[in-house]
PDB file of C-alpha atoms in Angstrom:
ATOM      1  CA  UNK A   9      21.923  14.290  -9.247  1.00 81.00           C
ATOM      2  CA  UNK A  10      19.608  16.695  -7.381  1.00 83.00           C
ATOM      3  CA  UNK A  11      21.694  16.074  -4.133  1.00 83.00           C
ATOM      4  CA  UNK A  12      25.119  16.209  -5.633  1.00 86.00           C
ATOM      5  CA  UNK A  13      24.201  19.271  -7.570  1.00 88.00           C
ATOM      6  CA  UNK A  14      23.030  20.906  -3.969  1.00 84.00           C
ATOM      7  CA  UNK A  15      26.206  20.048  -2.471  1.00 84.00           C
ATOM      8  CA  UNK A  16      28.105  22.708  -4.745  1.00 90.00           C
ATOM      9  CA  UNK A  17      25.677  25.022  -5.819  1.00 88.00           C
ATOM     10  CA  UNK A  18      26.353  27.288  -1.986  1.00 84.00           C
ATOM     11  CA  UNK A  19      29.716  27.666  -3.831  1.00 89.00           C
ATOM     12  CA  UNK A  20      28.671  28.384  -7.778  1.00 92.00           C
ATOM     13  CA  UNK A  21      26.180  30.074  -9.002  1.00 93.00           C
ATOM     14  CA  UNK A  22      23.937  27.770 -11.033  1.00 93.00           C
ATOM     15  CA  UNK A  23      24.867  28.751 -14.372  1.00 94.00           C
ATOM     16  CA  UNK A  24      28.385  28.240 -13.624  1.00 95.00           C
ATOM     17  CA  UNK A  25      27.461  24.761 -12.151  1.00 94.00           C
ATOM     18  CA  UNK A  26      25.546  24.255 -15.598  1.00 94.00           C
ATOM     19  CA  UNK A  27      28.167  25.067 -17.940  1.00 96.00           C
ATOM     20  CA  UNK A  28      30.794  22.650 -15.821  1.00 95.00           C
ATOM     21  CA  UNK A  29      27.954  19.581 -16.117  1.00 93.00           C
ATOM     22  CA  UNK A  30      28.164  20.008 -20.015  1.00 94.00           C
ATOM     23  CA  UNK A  31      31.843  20.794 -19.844  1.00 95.00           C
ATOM     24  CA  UNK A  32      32.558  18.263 -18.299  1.00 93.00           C
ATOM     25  CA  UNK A  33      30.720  15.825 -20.036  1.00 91.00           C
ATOM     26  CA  UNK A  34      31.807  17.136 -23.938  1.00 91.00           C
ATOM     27  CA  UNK A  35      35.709  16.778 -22.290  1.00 91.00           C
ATOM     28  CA  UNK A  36      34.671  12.966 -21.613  1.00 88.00           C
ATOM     29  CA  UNK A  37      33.442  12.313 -25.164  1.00 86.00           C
ATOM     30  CA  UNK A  38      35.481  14.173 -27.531  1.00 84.00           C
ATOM     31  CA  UNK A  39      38.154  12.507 -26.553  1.00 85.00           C
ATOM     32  CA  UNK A  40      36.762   9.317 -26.687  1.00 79.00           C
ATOM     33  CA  UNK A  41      35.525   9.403 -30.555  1.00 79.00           C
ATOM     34  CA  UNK A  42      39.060  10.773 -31.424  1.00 81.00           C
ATOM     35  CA  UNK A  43      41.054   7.887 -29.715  1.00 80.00           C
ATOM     36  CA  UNK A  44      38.323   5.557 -31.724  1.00 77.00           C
ATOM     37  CA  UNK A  45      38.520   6.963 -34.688  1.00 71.00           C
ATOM     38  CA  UNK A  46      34.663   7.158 -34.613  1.00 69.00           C
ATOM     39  CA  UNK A  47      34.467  10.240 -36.436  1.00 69.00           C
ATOM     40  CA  UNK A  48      33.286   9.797 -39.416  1.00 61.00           C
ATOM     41  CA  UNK A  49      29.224  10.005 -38.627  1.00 66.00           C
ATOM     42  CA  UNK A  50      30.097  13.863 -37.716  1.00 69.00           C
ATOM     43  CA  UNK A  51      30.254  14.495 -41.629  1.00 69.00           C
ATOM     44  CA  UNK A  52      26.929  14.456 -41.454  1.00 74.00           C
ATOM     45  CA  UNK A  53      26.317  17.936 -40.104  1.00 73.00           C
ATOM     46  CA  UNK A  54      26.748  19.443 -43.587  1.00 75.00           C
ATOM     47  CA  UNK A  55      23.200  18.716 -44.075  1.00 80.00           C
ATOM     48  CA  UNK A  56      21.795  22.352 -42.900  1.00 79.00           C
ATOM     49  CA  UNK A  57      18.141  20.108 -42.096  1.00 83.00           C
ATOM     50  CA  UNK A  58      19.840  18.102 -39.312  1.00 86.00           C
ATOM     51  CA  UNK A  59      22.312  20.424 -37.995  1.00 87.00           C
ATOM     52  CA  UNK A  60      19.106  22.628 -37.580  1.00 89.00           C
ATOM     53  CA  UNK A  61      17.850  19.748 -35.177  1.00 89.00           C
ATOM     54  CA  UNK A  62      20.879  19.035 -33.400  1.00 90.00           C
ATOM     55  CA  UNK A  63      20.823  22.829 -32.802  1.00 93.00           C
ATOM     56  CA  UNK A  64      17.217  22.990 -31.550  1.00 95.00           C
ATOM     57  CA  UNK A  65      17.653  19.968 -29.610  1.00 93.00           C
ATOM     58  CA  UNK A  66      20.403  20.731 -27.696  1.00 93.00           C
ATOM     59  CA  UNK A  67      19.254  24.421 -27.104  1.00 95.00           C
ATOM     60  CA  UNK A  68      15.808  22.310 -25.426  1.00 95.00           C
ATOM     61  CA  UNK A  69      18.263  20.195 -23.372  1.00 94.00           C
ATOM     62  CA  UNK A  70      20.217  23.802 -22.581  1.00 95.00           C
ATOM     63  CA  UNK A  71      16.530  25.359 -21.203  1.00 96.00           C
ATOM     64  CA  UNK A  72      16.038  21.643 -19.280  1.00 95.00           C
ATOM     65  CA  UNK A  73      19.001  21.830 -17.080  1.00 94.00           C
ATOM     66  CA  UNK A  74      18.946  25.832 -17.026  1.00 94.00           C
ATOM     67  CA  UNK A  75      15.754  25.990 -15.041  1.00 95.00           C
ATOM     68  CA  UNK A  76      15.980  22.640 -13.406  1.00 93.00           C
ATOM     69  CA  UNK A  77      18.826  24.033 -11.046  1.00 93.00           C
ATOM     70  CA  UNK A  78      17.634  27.600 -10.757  1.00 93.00           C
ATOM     71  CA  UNK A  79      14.117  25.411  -9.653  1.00 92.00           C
ATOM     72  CA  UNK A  80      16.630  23.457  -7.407  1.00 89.00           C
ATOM     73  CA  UNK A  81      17.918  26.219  -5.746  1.00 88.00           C
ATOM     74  CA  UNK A  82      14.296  27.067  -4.038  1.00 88.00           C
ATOM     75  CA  UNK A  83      13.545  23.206  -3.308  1.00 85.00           C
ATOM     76  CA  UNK A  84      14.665  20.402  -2.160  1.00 82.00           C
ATOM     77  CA  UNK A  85      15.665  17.687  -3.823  1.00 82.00           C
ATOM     78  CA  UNK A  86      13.202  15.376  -2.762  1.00 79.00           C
ATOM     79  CA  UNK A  87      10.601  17.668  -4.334  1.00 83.00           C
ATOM     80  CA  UNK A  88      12.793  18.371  -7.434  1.00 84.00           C
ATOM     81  CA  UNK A  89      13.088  14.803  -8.060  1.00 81.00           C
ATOM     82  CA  UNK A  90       9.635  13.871  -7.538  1.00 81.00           C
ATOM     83  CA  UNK A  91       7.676  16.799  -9.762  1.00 85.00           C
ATOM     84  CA  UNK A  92      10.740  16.327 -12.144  1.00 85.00           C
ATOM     85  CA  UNK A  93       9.018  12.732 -12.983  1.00 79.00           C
ATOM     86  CA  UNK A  94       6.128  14.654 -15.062  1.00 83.00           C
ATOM     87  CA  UNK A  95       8.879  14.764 -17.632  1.00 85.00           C
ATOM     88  CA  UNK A  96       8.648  10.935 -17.981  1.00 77.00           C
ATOM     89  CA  UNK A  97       4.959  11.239 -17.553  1.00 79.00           C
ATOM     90  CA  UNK A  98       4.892  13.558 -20.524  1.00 84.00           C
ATOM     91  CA  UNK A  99       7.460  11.867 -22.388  1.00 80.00           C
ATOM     92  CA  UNK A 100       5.403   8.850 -21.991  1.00 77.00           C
ATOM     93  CA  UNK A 101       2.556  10.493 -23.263  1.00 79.00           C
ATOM     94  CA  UNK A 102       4.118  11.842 -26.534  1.00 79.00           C
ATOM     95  CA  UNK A 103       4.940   8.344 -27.332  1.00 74.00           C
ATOM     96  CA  UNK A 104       1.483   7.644 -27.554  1.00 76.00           C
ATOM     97  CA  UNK A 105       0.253  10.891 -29.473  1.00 78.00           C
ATOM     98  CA  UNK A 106       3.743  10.856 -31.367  1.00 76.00           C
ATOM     99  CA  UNK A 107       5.563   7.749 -31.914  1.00 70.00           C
ATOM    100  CA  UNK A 108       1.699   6.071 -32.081  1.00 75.00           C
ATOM    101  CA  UNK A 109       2.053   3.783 -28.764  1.00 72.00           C
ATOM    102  CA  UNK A 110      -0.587   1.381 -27.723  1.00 73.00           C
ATOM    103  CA  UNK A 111      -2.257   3.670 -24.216  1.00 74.00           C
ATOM    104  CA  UNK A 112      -4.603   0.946 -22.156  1.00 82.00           C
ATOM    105  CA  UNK A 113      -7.809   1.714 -19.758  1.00 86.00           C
ATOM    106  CA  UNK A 114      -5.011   0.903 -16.869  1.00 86.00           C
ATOM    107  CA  UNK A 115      -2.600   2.988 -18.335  1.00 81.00           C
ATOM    108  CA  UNK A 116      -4.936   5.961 -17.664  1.00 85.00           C
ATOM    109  CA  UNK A 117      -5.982   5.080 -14.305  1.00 89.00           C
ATOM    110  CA  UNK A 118      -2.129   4.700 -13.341  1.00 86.00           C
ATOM    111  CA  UNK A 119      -1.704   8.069 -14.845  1.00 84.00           C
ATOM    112  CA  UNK A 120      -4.325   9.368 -12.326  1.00 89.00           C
ATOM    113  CA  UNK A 121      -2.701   7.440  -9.065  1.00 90.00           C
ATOM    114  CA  UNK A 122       0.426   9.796 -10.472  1.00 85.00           C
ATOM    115  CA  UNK A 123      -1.636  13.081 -10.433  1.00 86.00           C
ATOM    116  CA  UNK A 124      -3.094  11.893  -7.279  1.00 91.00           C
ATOM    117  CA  UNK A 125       0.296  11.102  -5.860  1.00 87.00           C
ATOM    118  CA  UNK A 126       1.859  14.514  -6.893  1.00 84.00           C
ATOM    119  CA  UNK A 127      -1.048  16.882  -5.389  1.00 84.00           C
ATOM    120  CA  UNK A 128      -0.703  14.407  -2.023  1.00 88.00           C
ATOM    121  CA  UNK A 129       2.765  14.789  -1.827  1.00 83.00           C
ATOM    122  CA  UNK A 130       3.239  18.268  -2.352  1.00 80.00           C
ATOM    123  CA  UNK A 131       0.255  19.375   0.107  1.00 80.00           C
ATOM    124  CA  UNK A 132       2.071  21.056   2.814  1.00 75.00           C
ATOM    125  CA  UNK A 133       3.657  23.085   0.103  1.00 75.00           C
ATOM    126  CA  UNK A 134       0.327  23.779  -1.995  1.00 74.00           C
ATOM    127  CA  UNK A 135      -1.344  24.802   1.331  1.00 72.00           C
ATOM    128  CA  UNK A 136       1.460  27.390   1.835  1.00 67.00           C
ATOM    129  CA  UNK A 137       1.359  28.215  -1.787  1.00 67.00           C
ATOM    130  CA  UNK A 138      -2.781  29.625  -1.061  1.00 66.00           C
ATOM    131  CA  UNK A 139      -1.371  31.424   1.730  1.00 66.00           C
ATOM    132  CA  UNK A 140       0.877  33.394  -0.743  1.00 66.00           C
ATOM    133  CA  UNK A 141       3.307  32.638  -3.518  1.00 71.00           C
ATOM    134  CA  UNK A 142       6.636  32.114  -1.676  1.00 79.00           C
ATOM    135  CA  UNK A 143      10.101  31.146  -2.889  1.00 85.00           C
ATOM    136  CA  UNK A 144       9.149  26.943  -2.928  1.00 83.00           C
ATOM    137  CA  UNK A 145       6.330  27.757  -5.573  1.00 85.00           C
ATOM    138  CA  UNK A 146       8.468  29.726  -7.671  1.00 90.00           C
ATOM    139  CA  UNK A 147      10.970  26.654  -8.119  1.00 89.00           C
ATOM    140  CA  UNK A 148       7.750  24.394  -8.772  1.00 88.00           C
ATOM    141  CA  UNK A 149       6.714  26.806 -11.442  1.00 91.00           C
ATOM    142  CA  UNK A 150      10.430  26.784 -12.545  1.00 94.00           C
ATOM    143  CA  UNK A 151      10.700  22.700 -12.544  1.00 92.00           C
ATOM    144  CA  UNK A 152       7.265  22.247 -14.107  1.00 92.00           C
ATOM    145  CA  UNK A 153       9.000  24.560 -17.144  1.00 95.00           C
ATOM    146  CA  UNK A 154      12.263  22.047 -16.948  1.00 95.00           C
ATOM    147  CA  UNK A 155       9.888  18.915 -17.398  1.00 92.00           C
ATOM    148  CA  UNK A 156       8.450  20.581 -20.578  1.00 94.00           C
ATOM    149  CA  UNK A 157      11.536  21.591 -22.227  1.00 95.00           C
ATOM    150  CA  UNK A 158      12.883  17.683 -21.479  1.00 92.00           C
ATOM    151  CA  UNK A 159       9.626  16.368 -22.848  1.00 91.00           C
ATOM    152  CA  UNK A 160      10.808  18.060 -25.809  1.00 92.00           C
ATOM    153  CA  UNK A 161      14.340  17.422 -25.885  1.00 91.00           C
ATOM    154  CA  UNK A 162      13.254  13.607 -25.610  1.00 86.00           C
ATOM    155  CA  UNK A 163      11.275  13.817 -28.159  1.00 87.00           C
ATOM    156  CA  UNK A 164      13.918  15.362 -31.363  1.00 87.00           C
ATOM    157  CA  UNK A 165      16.641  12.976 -29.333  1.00 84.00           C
ATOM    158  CA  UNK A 166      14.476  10.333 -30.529  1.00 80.00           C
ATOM    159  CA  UNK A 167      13.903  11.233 -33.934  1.00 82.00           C
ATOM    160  CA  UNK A 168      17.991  12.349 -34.549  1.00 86.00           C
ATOM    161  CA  UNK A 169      18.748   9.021 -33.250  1.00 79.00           C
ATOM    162  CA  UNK A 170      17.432   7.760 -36.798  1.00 78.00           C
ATOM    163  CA  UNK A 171      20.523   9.912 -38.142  1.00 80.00           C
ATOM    164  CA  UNK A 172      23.340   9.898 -35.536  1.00 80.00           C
ATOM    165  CA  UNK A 173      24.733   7.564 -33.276  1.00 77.00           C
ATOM    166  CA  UNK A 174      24.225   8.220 -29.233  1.00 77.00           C
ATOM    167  CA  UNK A 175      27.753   8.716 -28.361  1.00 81.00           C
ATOM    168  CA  UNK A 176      28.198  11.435 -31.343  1.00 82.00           C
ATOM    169  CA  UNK A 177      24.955  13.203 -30.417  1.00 85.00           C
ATOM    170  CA  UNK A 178      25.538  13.423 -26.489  1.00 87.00           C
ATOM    171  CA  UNK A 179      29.120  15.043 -27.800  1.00 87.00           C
ATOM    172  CA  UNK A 180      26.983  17.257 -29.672  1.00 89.00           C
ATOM    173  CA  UNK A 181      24.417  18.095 -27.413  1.00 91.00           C
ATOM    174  CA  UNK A 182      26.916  18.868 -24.819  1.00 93.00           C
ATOM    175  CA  UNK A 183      28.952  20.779 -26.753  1.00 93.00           C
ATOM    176  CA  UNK A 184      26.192  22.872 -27.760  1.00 94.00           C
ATOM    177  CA  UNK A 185      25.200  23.600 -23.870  1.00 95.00           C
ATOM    178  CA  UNK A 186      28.571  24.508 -23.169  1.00 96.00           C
ATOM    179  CA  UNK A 187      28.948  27.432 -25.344  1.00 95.00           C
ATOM    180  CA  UNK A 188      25.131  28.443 -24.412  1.00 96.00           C
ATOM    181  CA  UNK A 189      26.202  28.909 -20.483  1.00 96.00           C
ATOM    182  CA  UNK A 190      29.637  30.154 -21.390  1.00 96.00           C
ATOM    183  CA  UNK A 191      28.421  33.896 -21.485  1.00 96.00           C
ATOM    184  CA  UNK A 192      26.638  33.776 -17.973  1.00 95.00           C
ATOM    185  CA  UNK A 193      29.171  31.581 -16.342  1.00 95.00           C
ATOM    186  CA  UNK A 194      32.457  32.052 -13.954  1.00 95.00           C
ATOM    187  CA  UNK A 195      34.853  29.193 -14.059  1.00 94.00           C
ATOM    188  CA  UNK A 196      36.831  30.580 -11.683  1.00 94.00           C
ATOM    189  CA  UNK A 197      34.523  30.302  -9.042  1.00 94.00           C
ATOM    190  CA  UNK A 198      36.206  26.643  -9.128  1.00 93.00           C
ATOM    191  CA  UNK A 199      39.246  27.726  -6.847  1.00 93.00           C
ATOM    192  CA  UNK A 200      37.094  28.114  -3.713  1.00 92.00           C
ATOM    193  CA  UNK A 201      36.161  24.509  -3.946  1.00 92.00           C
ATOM    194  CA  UNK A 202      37.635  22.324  -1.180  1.00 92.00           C
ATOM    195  CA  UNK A 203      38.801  18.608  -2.669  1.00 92.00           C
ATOM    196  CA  UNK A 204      35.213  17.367  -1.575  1.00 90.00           C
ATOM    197  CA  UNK A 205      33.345  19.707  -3.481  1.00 90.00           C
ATOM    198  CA  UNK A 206      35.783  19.288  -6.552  1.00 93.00           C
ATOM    199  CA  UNK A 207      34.774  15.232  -6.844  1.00 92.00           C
ATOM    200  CA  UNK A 208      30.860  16.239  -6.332  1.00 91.00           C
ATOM    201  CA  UNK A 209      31.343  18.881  -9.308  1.00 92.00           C
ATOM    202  CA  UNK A 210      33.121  16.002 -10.921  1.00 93.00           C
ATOM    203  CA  UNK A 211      30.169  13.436  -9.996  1.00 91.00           C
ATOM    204  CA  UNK A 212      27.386  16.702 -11.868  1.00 88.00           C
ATOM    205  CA  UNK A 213      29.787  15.999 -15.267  1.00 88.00           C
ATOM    206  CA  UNK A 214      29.955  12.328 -14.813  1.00 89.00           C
ATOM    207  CA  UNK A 215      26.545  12.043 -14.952  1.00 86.00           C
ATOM    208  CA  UNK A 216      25.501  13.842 -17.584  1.00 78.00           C
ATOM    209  CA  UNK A 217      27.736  11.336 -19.687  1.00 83.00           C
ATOM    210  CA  UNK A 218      26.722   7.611 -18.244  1.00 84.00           C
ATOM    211  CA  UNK A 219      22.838   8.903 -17.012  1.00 80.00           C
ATOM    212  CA  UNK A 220      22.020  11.000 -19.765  1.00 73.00           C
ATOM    213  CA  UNK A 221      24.197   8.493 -22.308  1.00 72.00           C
ATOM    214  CA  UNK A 222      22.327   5.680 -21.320  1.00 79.00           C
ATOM    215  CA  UNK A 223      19.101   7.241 -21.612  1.00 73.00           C
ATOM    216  CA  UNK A 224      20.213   7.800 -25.520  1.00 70.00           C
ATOM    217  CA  UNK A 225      21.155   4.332 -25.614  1.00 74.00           C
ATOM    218  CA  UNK A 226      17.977   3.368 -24.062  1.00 76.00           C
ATOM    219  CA  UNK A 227      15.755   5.115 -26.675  1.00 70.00           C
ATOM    220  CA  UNK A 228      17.369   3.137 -29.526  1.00 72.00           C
ATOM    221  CA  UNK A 229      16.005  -0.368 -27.963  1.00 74.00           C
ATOM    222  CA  UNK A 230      12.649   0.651 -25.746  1.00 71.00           C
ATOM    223  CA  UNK A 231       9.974   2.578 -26.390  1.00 68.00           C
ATOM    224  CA  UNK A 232       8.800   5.667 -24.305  1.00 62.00           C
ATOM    225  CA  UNK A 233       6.986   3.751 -21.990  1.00 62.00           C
ATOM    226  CA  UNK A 234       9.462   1.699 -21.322  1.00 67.00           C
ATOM    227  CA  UNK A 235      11.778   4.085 -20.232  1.00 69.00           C
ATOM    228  CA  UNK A 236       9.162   5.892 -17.911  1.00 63.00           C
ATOM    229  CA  UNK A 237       8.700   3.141 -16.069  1.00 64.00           C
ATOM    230  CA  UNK A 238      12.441   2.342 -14.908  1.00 69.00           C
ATOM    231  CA  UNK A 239      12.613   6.553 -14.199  1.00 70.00           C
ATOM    232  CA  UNK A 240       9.507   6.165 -12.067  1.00 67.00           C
ATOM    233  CA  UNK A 241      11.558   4.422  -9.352  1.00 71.00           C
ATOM    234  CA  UNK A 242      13.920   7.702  -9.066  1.00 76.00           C
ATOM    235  CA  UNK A 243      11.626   9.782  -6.445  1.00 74.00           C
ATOM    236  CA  UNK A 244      12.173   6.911  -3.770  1.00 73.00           C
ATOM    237  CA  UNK A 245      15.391   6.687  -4.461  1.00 77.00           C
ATOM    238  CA  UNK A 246      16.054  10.355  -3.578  1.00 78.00           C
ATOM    239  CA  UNK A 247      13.868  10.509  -0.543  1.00 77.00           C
ATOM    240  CA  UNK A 248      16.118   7.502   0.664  1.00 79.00           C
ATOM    241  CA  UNK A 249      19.587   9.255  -0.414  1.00 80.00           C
ATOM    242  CA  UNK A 250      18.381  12.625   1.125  1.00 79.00           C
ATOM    243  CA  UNK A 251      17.583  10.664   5.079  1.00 76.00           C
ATOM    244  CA  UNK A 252      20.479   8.846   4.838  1.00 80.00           C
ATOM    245  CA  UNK A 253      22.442  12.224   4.322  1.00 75.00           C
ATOM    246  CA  UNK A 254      20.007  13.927   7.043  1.00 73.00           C
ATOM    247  CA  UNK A 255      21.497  11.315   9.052  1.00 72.00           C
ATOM    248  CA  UNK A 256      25.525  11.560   8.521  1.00 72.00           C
ATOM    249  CA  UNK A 257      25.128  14.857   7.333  1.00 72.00           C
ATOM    250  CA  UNK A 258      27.556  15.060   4.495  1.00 75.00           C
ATOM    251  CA  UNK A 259      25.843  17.826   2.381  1.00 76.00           C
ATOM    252  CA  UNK A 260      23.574  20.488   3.589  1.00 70.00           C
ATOM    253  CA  UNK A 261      20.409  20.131   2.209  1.00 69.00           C
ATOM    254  CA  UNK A 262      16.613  21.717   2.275  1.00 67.00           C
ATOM    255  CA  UNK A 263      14.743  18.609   3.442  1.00 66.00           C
ATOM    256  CA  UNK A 264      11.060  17.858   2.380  1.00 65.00           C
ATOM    257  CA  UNK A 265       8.855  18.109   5.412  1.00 70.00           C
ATOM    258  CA  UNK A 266       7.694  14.643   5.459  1.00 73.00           C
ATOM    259  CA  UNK A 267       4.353  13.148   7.013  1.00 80.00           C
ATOM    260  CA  UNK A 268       2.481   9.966   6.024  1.00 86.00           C
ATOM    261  CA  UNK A 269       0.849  11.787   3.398  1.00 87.00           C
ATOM    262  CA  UNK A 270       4.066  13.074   1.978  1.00 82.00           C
ATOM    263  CA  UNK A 271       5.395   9.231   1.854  1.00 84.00           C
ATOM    264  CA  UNK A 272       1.861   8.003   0.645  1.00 90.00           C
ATOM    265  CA  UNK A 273       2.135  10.704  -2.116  1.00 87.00           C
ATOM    266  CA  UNK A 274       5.632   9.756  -3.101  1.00 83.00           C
ATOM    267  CA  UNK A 275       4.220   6.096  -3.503  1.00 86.00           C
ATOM    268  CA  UNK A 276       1.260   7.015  -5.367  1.00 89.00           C
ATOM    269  CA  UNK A 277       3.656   9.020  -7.887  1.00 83.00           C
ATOM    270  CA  UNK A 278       5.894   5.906  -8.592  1.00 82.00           C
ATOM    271  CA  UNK A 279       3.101   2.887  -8.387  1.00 87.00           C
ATOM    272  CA  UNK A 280       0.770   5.573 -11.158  1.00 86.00           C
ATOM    273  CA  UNK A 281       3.987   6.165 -12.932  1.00 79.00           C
ATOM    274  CA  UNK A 282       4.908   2.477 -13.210  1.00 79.00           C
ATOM    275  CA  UNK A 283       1.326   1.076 -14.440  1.00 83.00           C
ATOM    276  CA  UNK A 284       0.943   3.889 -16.694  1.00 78.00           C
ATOM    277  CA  UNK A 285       4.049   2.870 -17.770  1.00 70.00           C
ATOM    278  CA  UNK A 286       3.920  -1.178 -18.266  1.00 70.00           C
ATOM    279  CA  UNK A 287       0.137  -1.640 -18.554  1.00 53.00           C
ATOM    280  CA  UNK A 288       0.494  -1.569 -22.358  1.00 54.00           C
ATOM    281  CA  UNK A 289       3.855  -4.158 -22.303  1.00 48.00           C
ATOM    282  CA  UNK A 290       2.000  -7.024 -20.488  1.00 45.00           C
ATOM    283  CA  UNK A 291      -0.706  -6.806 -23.660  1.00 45.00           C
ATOM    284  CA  UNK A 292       1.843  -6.812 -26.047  1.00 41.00           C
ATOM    285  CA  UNK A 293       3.394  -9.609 -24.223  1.00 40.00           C
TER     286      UNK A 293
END
C-alpha cells in the first residue's frame, strides 16, 4: 500500500488520493450487497446508539488514513510501514486491557525487542531529528497520530462486529470516509494520470476492500493478538518490495537509508512483534 500510494501521490494531492481509496472501495461493495440482496442488516441503522458508532468509527478510520498519507508524503515507505506496526502493537495491547486477553512474561519481553527494534531502525533519522526537527520527523509525528486513531478504529470495529456483518460495515465505513474527504478533494486531478498511474490508483481502492475486508473478517474468528502477529511480517515485506523497485525502478520512491543496524532494527520490530504476539497462543494451546 505505502508504495502504490507513493506512486500517485506526485500527481494528487493526498486528500484527493484519500477520498478515491474510499471511493473506490464503497463503489466495490454497494454494488455487491444490492446484486445479493444482502440488504436487509442495513435496517439496523435506525437505532440512533449504533449509527452513533458506525459514525465515530468510521470518522477514526477517516483520521487513520488522513494522516497516514500526509505522514507518507515526508517518508518513505519503508519507514511508514515499519512505525505504522505500533498500530498492531497497540491494538494488541487493547486486547489485553479491553477484550481481557491472557499477556505472558514473553509477551512483554517481545514487546521490548519491538521498542528496541523501532529506536534501532530509525537511528539515522532520530540522530538527524536532535540536530533539528526536519520534514522526516514531522511525518513520524504524523504516523505515530495514524497508529492511534487505527488503534481506535480497531477497537469499535470489533465491538460493531457484534451488530453488523463485515461486508455491510466496510460499505459503511467507506461510505462514511468518502463524504468526509469530499470537501478537500479534486477528482479531476484524475485526467493527468497516464494508464499506469490509473491501475496503481485502482490497486489504493482495491485494497482498502480485500486488505482492510479481510482484516474485518479476521476479527470475527482471532483475537487481537492473533492478528498482530500475521501484520508483524508487513515491514519486511516492504523493505523487500521497495529494493526490488530501487532496482527496476518502476515508481519513484524516498528510500530508507539502510545500514546493518537499519536491517537489524527492522528484524527486531517483526521477531518483538511476533512473540508479543503468539507467546500467549502456545499456552493456550
Amino acid at each position: 500500500m505505502p508504495i502504490t500510494l507513493a506512486g500517485v501521490m506526485h500527481k494528487i494531492d493526498p486528500p484527493t488520493l484519500t477520498f478515491y481509496r474510499f471511493f473506490i472501495a464503497f463503489l466495490c461493495l454497494l454494488p455487491y450487497l444490492l446484486l445479493t440482496g444482502d440488504i436487509a442488516p442495513l435496517a439496523k441503522l435506525r437505532r440512533w446508539r449504533l449509527t452513533r458508532k458506525i459514525l465515530f468509527t468510521g470518522a477514526m478510520m477517516a483520521l487513520n488514513y488522513g494522516f497516514y498519507i500526509f505522514a507518507l508524503a515526508r517518508m518513505s515507505p519503508s519507514g511508514a510501514q515499519v512505525l505504522i506496526q505500533l498500530a498492531p502493537m497497540m491494538f494488541l495491547l487493547a486486547g489485553v486491557f479491553i477484550f481481557d486477553e491472557y499477556f505472558s512474561m514473553r509477551q512483554w519481553l517481545g514487546f521490548a525487542v519491538f521498542v528496541v527494534g523501532l529506536f534501532t531502525f530509525f537511528h539515522l533519522r532520530i540522530s538527524a531529528m536532535l540536530a533539528g526537527f526536519d520534514n522526516y520527523a514531522i511525518g513520524m509525528l504524523l504516523m505515530l497520530a495514524a497508529a492511534l486513531f487505527w488503534v481506535i478504529y480497531a477497537i469499535g470495529q470489533k465491538q460493531l462486529l457484534s451488530s453488523l456483518g463485515s461486508i455491510h460495515l466496510m460499505m459503511l465505513i467507506n461510505g462514511i470516509g468518502t463524504v468526509a474527504f469530499l470537501p478537500f478533494a479534486s477528482p479531476l486531478q484524475v485526467t493527468g494520470l497516464n494508464a499506469f498511474e490509473l491501475v496503481l490508483l485502482f490497486l489504493c481502492g482495491l485494497n482498502t476492500v480485500i486488505a482492510y475486508g479481510a482484516f474485518t473478517e479476521a476479527l470475527k474468528h482471532w483475537q487481537a493478538s492473533r492478528i498482530s502477529a500475521t501484520l508483524a511480517i508487513v515491514p519486511l515485506l516492504t523493505l523487500g518490495f521497495v529494493q526490488l523497485n530501487d532496482y527496476f525502478d518502476f515508481i519513484p520512491l524516498i528510500s530508507e537509508p539502510l545500514d546493518a543496524w537499519v536491517l537489524l532494527g527492522a528484524a527486531l520490530v517483526v521477531i518483538g512483534a511476533f512473540t508479543a504476539s503468539m507467546a500467549n497462543n502456545r499456552r493456550a494451546g
